[in-house]
PDB file of C-alpha atoms in Angstrom:
ATOM      1  CA  MET A 919    -111.729 -99.881-207.168  1.00  0.00           C
ATOM      2  CA  LYS A 920    -112.122-102.770-204.748  1.00  0.00           C
ATOM      3  CA  ASN A 921    -109.476-101.244-202.443  1.00  0.00           C
ATOM      4  CA  LEU A 922    -111.434 -97.974-202.357  1.00  0.00           C
ATOM      5  CA  LEU A 923    -114.620 -99.837-201.485  1.00  0.00           C
ATOM      6  CA  HIS A 924    -112.850-101.678-198.641  1.00  0.00           C
ATOM      7  CA  PHE A 925    -111.357 -98.412-197.381  1.00  0.00           C
ATOM      8  CA  LEU A 926    -114.789 -96.756-197.341  1.00  0.00           C
ATOM      9  CA  ALA A 927    -116.522 -99.765-195.786  1.00  0.00           C
ATOM     10  CA  ASN A 928    -113.921-100.223-193.052  1.00  0.00           C
ATOM     11  CA  GLY A 929    -113.431 -96.536-192.288  1.00  0.00           C
ATOM     12  CA  GLN A 930    -116.907 -95.683-191.025  1.00  0.00           C
ATOM     13  CA  HIS A 931    -115.842 -95.309-187.371  1.00  0.00           C
ATOM     14  CA  TYR A 932    -113.058 -92.900-188.368  1.00  0.00           C
ATOM     15  CA  PHE A 933    -115.353 -90.990-190.705  1.00  0.00           C
ATOM     16  CA  ILE A 934    -117.848 -90.536-187.887  1.00  0.00           C
ATOM     17  CA  ASN A 935    -115.036 -89.074-185.796  1.00  0.00           C
ATOM     18  CA  ILE A 936    -114.339 -86.652-188.660  1.00  0.00           C
ATOM     19  CA  LEU A 937    -118.065 -85.833-188.543  1.00  0.00           C
ATOM     20  CA  ARG A 938    -117.766 -85.167-184.782  1.00  0.00           C
ATOM     21  CA  ILE A 939    -114.841 -82.804-185.396  1.00  0.00           C
ATOM     22  CA  SER A 940    -116.760 -81.065-188.194  1.00  0.00           C
ATOM     23  CA  VAL A 941    -119.864 -80.578-186.055  1.00  0.00           C
ATOM     24  CA  PHE A 942    -117.683 -79.276-183.219  1.00  0.00           C
ATOM     25  CA  ILE A 943    -116.024 -76.708-185.520  1.00  0.00           C
ATOM     26  CA  VAL A 944    -119.397 -75.445-186.781  1.00  0.00           C
ATOM     27  CA  MET A 945    -120.888 -75.257-183.285  1.00  0.00           C
ATOM     28  CA  ALA A 946    -117.824 -73.660-181.689  1.00  0.00           C
ATOM     29  CA  TRP A 947    -117.657 -71.052-184.441  1.00  0.00           C
ATOM     30  CA  ILE A 948    -121.379 -70.263-184.585  1.00  0.00           C
ATOM     31  CA  GLY A 949    -121.756 -70.437-180.802  1.00  0.00           C
ATOM     32  CA  GLY A 950    -118.695 -68.255-180.305  1.00  0.00           C
ATOM     33  CA  LEU A 951    -120.058 -65.632-182.685  1.00  0.00           C
ATOM     34  CA  LYS A 952    -123.117 -65.239-180.436  1.00  0.00           C
ATOM     35  CA  ALA A 953    -120.856 -63.131-178.174  1.00  0.00           C
ATOM     36  CA  PHE A 954    -120.733 -60.437-180.877  1.00  0.00           C
ATOM     37  CA  GLN A 955    -123.410 -57.785-181.393  1.00  0.00           C
ATOM     38  CA  TYR A 956    -124.019 -58.427-185.104  1.00  0.00           C
ATOM     39  CA  GLU A 957    -124.698 -62.135-184.565  1.00  0.00           C
ATOM     40  CA  ALA A 958    -126.917 -61.494-181.538  1.00  0.00           C
ATOM     41  CA  ASP A 959    -128.900 -58.949-183.580  1.00  0.00           C
ATOM     42  CA  GLY A 960    -129.181 -61.463-186.425  1.00  0.00           C
ATOM     43  CA  ILE A 961    -130.995 -64.105-184.381  1.00  0.00           C
ATOM     44  CA  VAL A 962    -133.703 -61.725-183.111  1.00  0.00           C
ATOM     45  CA  PRO A 963    -136.273 -62.547-185.849  1.00  0.00           C
ATOM     46  CA  PHE A 964    -135.872 -66.274-185.213  1.00  0.00           C
ATOM     47  CA  VAL A 965    -136.238 -66.052-181.436  1.00  0.00           C
ATOM     48  CA  ALA A 966    -138.963 -63.375-181.439  1.00  0.00           C
ATOM     49  CA  ASN A 967    -141.176 -65.434-183.773  1.00  0.00           C
ATOM     50  CA  SER A 968    -140.509 -68.825-182.184  1.00  0.00           C
ATOM     51  CA  PRO A 969    -143.209 -70.244-179.910  1.00  0.00           C
ATOM     52  CA  PHE A 970    -140.413 -72.257-178.241  1.00  0.00           C
ATOM     53  CA  MET A 971    -138.199 -69.265-177.432  1.00  0.00           C
ATOM     54  CA  ASN A 972    -140.042 -65.920-177.703  1.00  0.00           C
ATOM     55  CA  PHE A 973    -140.723 -65.858-173.952  1.00  0.00           C
ATOM     56  CA  LEU A 974    -136.973 -65.287-173.476  1.00  0.00           C
ATOM     57  CA  TYR A 975    -137.230 -61.767-174.919  1.00  0.00           C
ATOM     58  CA  GLN A 976    -138.809 -58.756-173.220  1.00  0.00           C
ATOM     59  CA  LYS A 977    -140.344 -57.323-176.425  1.00  0.00           C
ATOM     60  CA  LYS A 978    -142.659 -59.267-178.679  1.00  0.00           C
ATOM     61  CA  ALA A 979    -142.689 -59.720-182.458  1.00  0.00           C
ATOM     62  CA  PRO A 980    -143.069 -57.714-184.707  1.00  0.00           C
ATOM     63  CA  GLU A 981    -141.601 -54.786-182.713  1.00  0.00           C
ATOM     64  CA  TYR A 982    -138.100 -56.053-183.472  1.00  0.00           C
ATOM     65  CA  GLN A 983    -138.544 -55.110-187.147  1.00  0.00           C
ATOM     66  CA  GLU A 984    -138.268 -51.415-186.260  1.00  0.00           C
ATOM     67  CA  HIS A 985    -134.974 -52.041-184.444  1.00  0.00           C
ATOM     68  CA  LYS A 986    -133.058 -54.373-186.763  1.00  0.00           C
ATOM     69  CA  ASN A 987    -129.399 -53.532-187.255  1.00  0.00           C
ATOM     70  CA  PRO A 988    -128.338 -54.424-190.780  1.00  0.00           C
ATOM     71  CA  GLU A 989    -125.466 -56.893-190.612  1.00  0.00           C
ATOM     72  CA  GLY A 990    -122.254 -54.934-190.148  1.00  0.00           C
ATOM     73  CA  LYS A 991    -123.991 -51.658-189.223  1.00  0.00           C
ATOM     74  CA  THR A 992    -124.137 -50.170-185.734  1.00  0.00           C
ATOM     75  CA  VAL A 993    -127.173 -48.046-184.881  1.00  0.00           C
ATOM     76  CA  LYS A 994    -127.112 -46.852-181.274  1.00  0.00           C
ATOM     77  CA  LYS A 995    -130.916 -46.712-180.764  1.00  0.00           C
ATOM     78  CA  ASN A 996    -131.207 -50.273-182.055  1.00  0.00           C
ATOM     79  CA  ILE A 997    -128.466 -51.483-179.736  1.00  0.00           C
ATOM     80  CA  GLU A 998    -130.226 -49.817-176.793  1.00  0.00           C
ATOM     81  CA  TRP A 999    -133.496 -51.521-177.795  1.00  0.00           C
ATOM     82  CA  ASN A1000    -131.721 -54.884-178.016  1.00  0.00           C
ATOM     83  CA  LYS A1001    -130.182 -54.366-174.567  1.00  0.00           C
ATOM     84  CA  ALA A1002    -133.646 -53.652-173.122  1.00  0.00           C
ATOM     85  CA  ASN A1003    -135.027 -56.670-175.001  1.00  0.00           C
ATOM     86  CA  GLY A1004    -132.523 -59.088-173.455  1.00  0.00           C
ATOM     87  CA  THR A1005    -131.106 -59.890-176.911  1.00  0.00           C
ATOM     88  CA  TYR A1006    -127.452 -59.913-175.912  1.00  0.00           C
ATOM     89  CA  ILE A1007    -127.808 -61.814-172.638  1.00  0.00           C
ATOM     90  CA  PHE A1008    -129.867 -64.475-174.412  1.00  0.00           C
ATOM     91  CA  ALA A1009    -127.316 -64.682-177.250  1.00  0.00           C
ATOM     92  CA  TYR A1010    -124.464 -65.202-174.759  1.00  0.00           C
ATOM     93  CA  GLY A1011    -126.383 -68.034-173.096  1.00  0.00           C
ATOM     94  CA  LEU A1012    -127.364 -69.611-176.411  1.00  0.00           C
ATOM     95  CA  GLY A1013    -123.793 -69.389-177.672  1.00  0.00           C
ATOM     96  CA  THR A1014    -122.535 -71.094-174.531  1.00  0.00           C
ATOM     97  CA  VAL A1015    -125.053 -73.933-174.938  1.00  0.00           C
ATOM     98  CA  ILE A1016    -124.125 -74.399-178.607  1.00  0.00           C
ATOM     99  CA  VAL A1017    -120.392 -74.551-177.790  1.00  0.00           C
ATOM    100  CA  LEU A1018    -121.069 -77.063-174.984  1.00  0.00           C
ATOM    101  CA  ILE A1019    -123.074 -79.286-177.348  1.00  0.00           C
ATOM    102  CA  GLY A1020    -120.184 -79.074-179.803  1.00  0.00           C
ATOM    103  CA  LEU A1021    -117.762 -80.122-177.057  1.00  0.00           C
ATOM    104  CA  LEU A1022    -119.981 -83.100-176.172  1.00  0.00           C
ATOM    105  CA  ASN A1023    -119.892 -84.191-179.807  1.00  0.00           C
ATOM    106  CA  LEU A1024    -116.126 -83.828-179.926  1.00  0.00           C
ATOM    107  CA  GLY A1025    -115.892 -85.760-176.650  1.00  0.00           C
ATOM    108  CA  GLY A1026    -117.707 -88.604-178.385  1.00  0.00           C
ATOM    109  CA  ILE A1027    -114.362 -89.554-179.906  1.00  0.00           C
ATOM    110  CA  TRP A1028    -113.257 -90.720-176.433  1.00  0.00           C
ATOM    111  CA  SER A1029    -116.484 -91.188-174.483  1.00  0.00           C
ATOM    112  CA  GLN A1030    -119.584 -92.983-175.720  1.00  0.00           C
ATOM    113  CA  TRP A1031    -121.778 -91.218-173.156  1.00  0.00           C
ATOM    114  CA  SER A1032    -120.559 -87.842-174.365  1.00  0.00           C
ATOM    115  CA  GLY A1033    -121.213 -88.890-177.965  1.00  0.00           C
ATOM    116  CA  ILE A1034    -124.743 -90.050-177.175  1.00  0.00           C
ATOM    117  CA  ALA A1035    -125.571 -86.837-175.289  1.00  0.00           C
ATOM    118  CA  GLY A1036    -123.985 -84.614-177.940  1.00  0.00           C
ATOM    119  CA  GLY A1037    -125.728 -86.411-180.784  1.00  0.00           C
ATOM    120  CA  ILE A1038    -129.155 -86.311-179.156  1.00  0.00           C
ATOM    121  CA  LEU A1039    -128.755 -82.623-178.216  1.00  0.00           C
ATOM    122  CA  THR A1040    -127.627 -81.817-181.776  1.00  0.00           C
ATOM    123  CA  PHE A1041    -130.726 -83.569-183.119  1.00  0.00           C
ATOM    124  CA  LEU A1042    -133.033 -81.666-180.719  1.00  0.00           C
ATOM    125  CA  MET A1043    -131.335 -78.317-181.345  1.00  0.00           C
ATOM    126  CA  SER A1044    -131.728 -78.866-185.080  1.00  0.00           C
ATOM    127  CA  LEU A1045    -135.435 -79.618-184.704  1.00  0.00           C
ATOM    128  CA  VAL A1046    -135.923 -76.275-182.945  1.00  0.00           C
ATOM    129  CA  THR A1047    -133.887 -74.490-185.610  1.00  0.00           C
ATOM    130  CA  LEU A1048    -135.850 -76.130-188.428  1.00  0.00           C
ATOM    131  CA  SER A1049    -139.090 -74.927-186.812  1.00  0.00           C
ATOM    132  CA  PHE A1050    -138.002 -71.416-187.869  1.00  0.00           C
ATOM    133  CA  LEU A1051    -139.008 -72.410-191.421  1.00  0.00           C
ATOM    134  CA  ILE A1052    -142.587 -72.295-190.146  1.00  0.00           C
ATOM    135  CA  THR A1053    -142.427 -69.427-187.643  1.00  0.00           C
ATOM    136  CA  THR A1054    -140.050 -66.811-189.087  1.00  0.00           C
ATOM    137  CA  PRO A1055    -141.155 -64.664-192.039  1.00  0.00           C
ATOM    138  CA  GLU A1056    -137.553 -63.660-192.816  1.00  0.00           C
ATOM    139  CA  VAL A1057    -136.702 -67.170-194.044  1.00  0.00           C
ATOM    140  CA  TYR A1058    -138.594 -66.542-197.306  1.00  0.00           C
ATOM    141  CA  VAL A1059    -137.904 -63.978-200.012  1.00  0.00           C
ATOM    142  CA  PRO A1060    -140.138 -60.939-199.386  1.00  0.00           C
ATOM    143  CA  ASN A1061    -142.081 -59.148-202.097  1.00  0.00           C
ATOM    144  CA  LEU A1062    -140.305 -55.816-202.034  1.00  0.00           C
ATOM    145  CA  GLY A1063    -141.859 -54.635-205.265  1.00  0.00           C
ATOM    146  CA  GLY A1064    -139.756 -52.600-207.633  1.00  0.00           C
ATOM    147  CA  ASP A1065    -140.243 -51.592-211.216  1.00  0.00           C
ATOM    148  CA  PHE A1066    -142.473 -54.652-211.688  1.00  0.00           C
ATOM    149  CA  SER A1067    -143.928 -57.328-209.411  1.00  0.00           C
ATOM    150  CA  THR A1068    -141.573 -59.843-207.838  1.00  0.00           C
ATOM    151  CA  PRO A1069    -142.335 -63.216-209.467  1.00  0.00           C
ATOM    152  CA  GLN A1070    -140.627 -65.406-206.859  1.00  0.00           C
ATOM    153  CA  TYR A1071    -141.367 -64.585-203.223  1.00  0.00           C
ATOM    154  CA  GLY A1072    -142.757 -66.351-200.188  1.00  0.00           C
ATOM    155  CA  PHE A1073    -142.782 -70.140-199.882  1.00  0.00           C
ATOM    156  CA  PRO A1074    -140.806 -72.058-201.305  1.00  0.00           C
ATOM    157  CA  TYR A1075    -138.295 -69.296-202.161  1.00  0.00           C
ATOM    158  CA  LEU A1076    -135.760 -69.298-199.335  1.00  0.00           C
ATOM    159  CA  SER A1077    -133.915 -66.118-198.394  1.00  0.00           C
ATOM    160  CA  GLY A1078    -130.309 -66.221-197.165  1.00  0.00           C
ATOM    161  CA  ALA A1079    -131.644 -66.766-193.639  1.00  0.00           C
ATOM    162  CA  GLY A1080    -133.875 -69.591-194.855  1.00  0.00           C
ATOM    163  CA  ARG A1081    -131.048 -71.332-196.677  1.00  0.00           C
ATOM    164  CA  LEU A1082    -128.979 -71.129-193.504  1.00  0.00           C
ATOM    165  CA  VAL A1083    -131.805 -72.684-191.456  1.00  0.00           C
ATOM    166  CA  LEU A1084    -132.488 -75.459-193.973  1.00  0.00           C
ATOM    167  CA  LYS A1085    -128.893 -76.671-193.639  1.00  0.00           C
ATOM    168  CA  ASP A1086    -129.752 -77.783-190.100  1.00  0.00           C
ATOM    169  CA  ILE A1087    -131.456 -80.810-191.611  1.00  0.00           C
ATOM    170  CA  ILE A1088    -127.895 -82.103-192.173  1.00  0.00           C
ATOM    171  CA  MET A1089    -126.983 -81.364-188.526  1.00  0.00           C
ATOM    172  CA  MET A1090    -130.127 -83.214-187.419  1.00  0.00           C
ATOM    173  CA  ALA A1091    -129.091 -86.319-189.357  1.00  0.00           C
ATOM    174  CA  ALA A1092    -125.477 -85.981-188.140  1.00  0.00           C
ATOM    175  CA  GLY A1093    -126.707 -85.909-184.546  1.00  0.00           C
ATOM    176  CA  LEU A1094    -128.538 -89.193-185.024  1.00  0.00           C
ATOM    177  CA  VAL A1095    -125.556 -90.837-186.751  1.00  0.00           C
ATOM    178  CA  MET A1096    -123.162 -89.747-183.979  1.00  0.00           C
ATOM    179  CA  ALA A1097    -125.526 -90.842-181.181  1.00  0.00           C
ATOM    180  CA  SER A1098    -126.163 -94.170-182.927  1.00  0.00           C
ATOM    181  CA  GLU A1099    -122.465 -94.904-183.399  1.00  0.00           C
ATOM    182  CA  SER A1100    -121.729 -94.054-179.755  1.00  0.00           C
ATOM    183  CA  ALA A1101    -124.590 -96.285-178.582  1.00  0.00           C
ATOM    184  CA  LYS A1102    -123.286 -99.123-180.775  1.00  0.00           C
ATOM    185  CA  GLN A1103    -119.792 -98.751-179.276  1.00  0.00           C
ATOM    186  CA  LEU A1104    -121.207 -98.599-175.741  1.00  0.00           C
ATOM    187  CA  LEU A1105    -123.276-101.753-176.258  1.00  0.00           C
ATOM    188  CA  LYS A1106    -120.144-103.583-177.526  1.00  0.00           C
ATOM    189  CA  ARG A1107    -118.240-102.472-174.440  1.00  0.00           C
ATOM    190  CA  LEU A1108    -121.040-103.506-172.069  1.00  0.00           C
ATOM    191  CA  ALA A1109    -121.532-106.932-173.698  1.00  0.00           C
TER     192      ALA A1109
END
């Protein structure tokens, strides 16, 4: 047991590098998916309802609700609406930024400055994403009715989209840990 404790205590630097690789994989994958229509369509409710990002779209909320493509379905009129809205161009740009932040985090393995920048940007990106819990109705289970009233809907009952957003609280903490470790290494080098 003592050997395990020593291994865990002495391995923190290596574990943080595993964290950097993990964050890179998530960001490269999610950012890369922004190049595909279904993923770009999927972020519309978040962006359209966000006071930080809604200015990037041509059409305002709640108009997007009439033009939502269900995940995996292609509806031509909805795609045309999304093209006119700027959905796809924005998604390409956002995906590029996410991949670049992931690369900065990965670069933190070799460069403290890259690790600090990547960690801070991950923290800030996660704050914006977590704001969707306040601004986006789709993050909570809707009351769709049925044969009897829906007993669990609205806050605090997270939908699939809400559960996905809430996970960013882990990314936010990871960003701080990675930036902190890089700053610690940089201070040692500068001393």
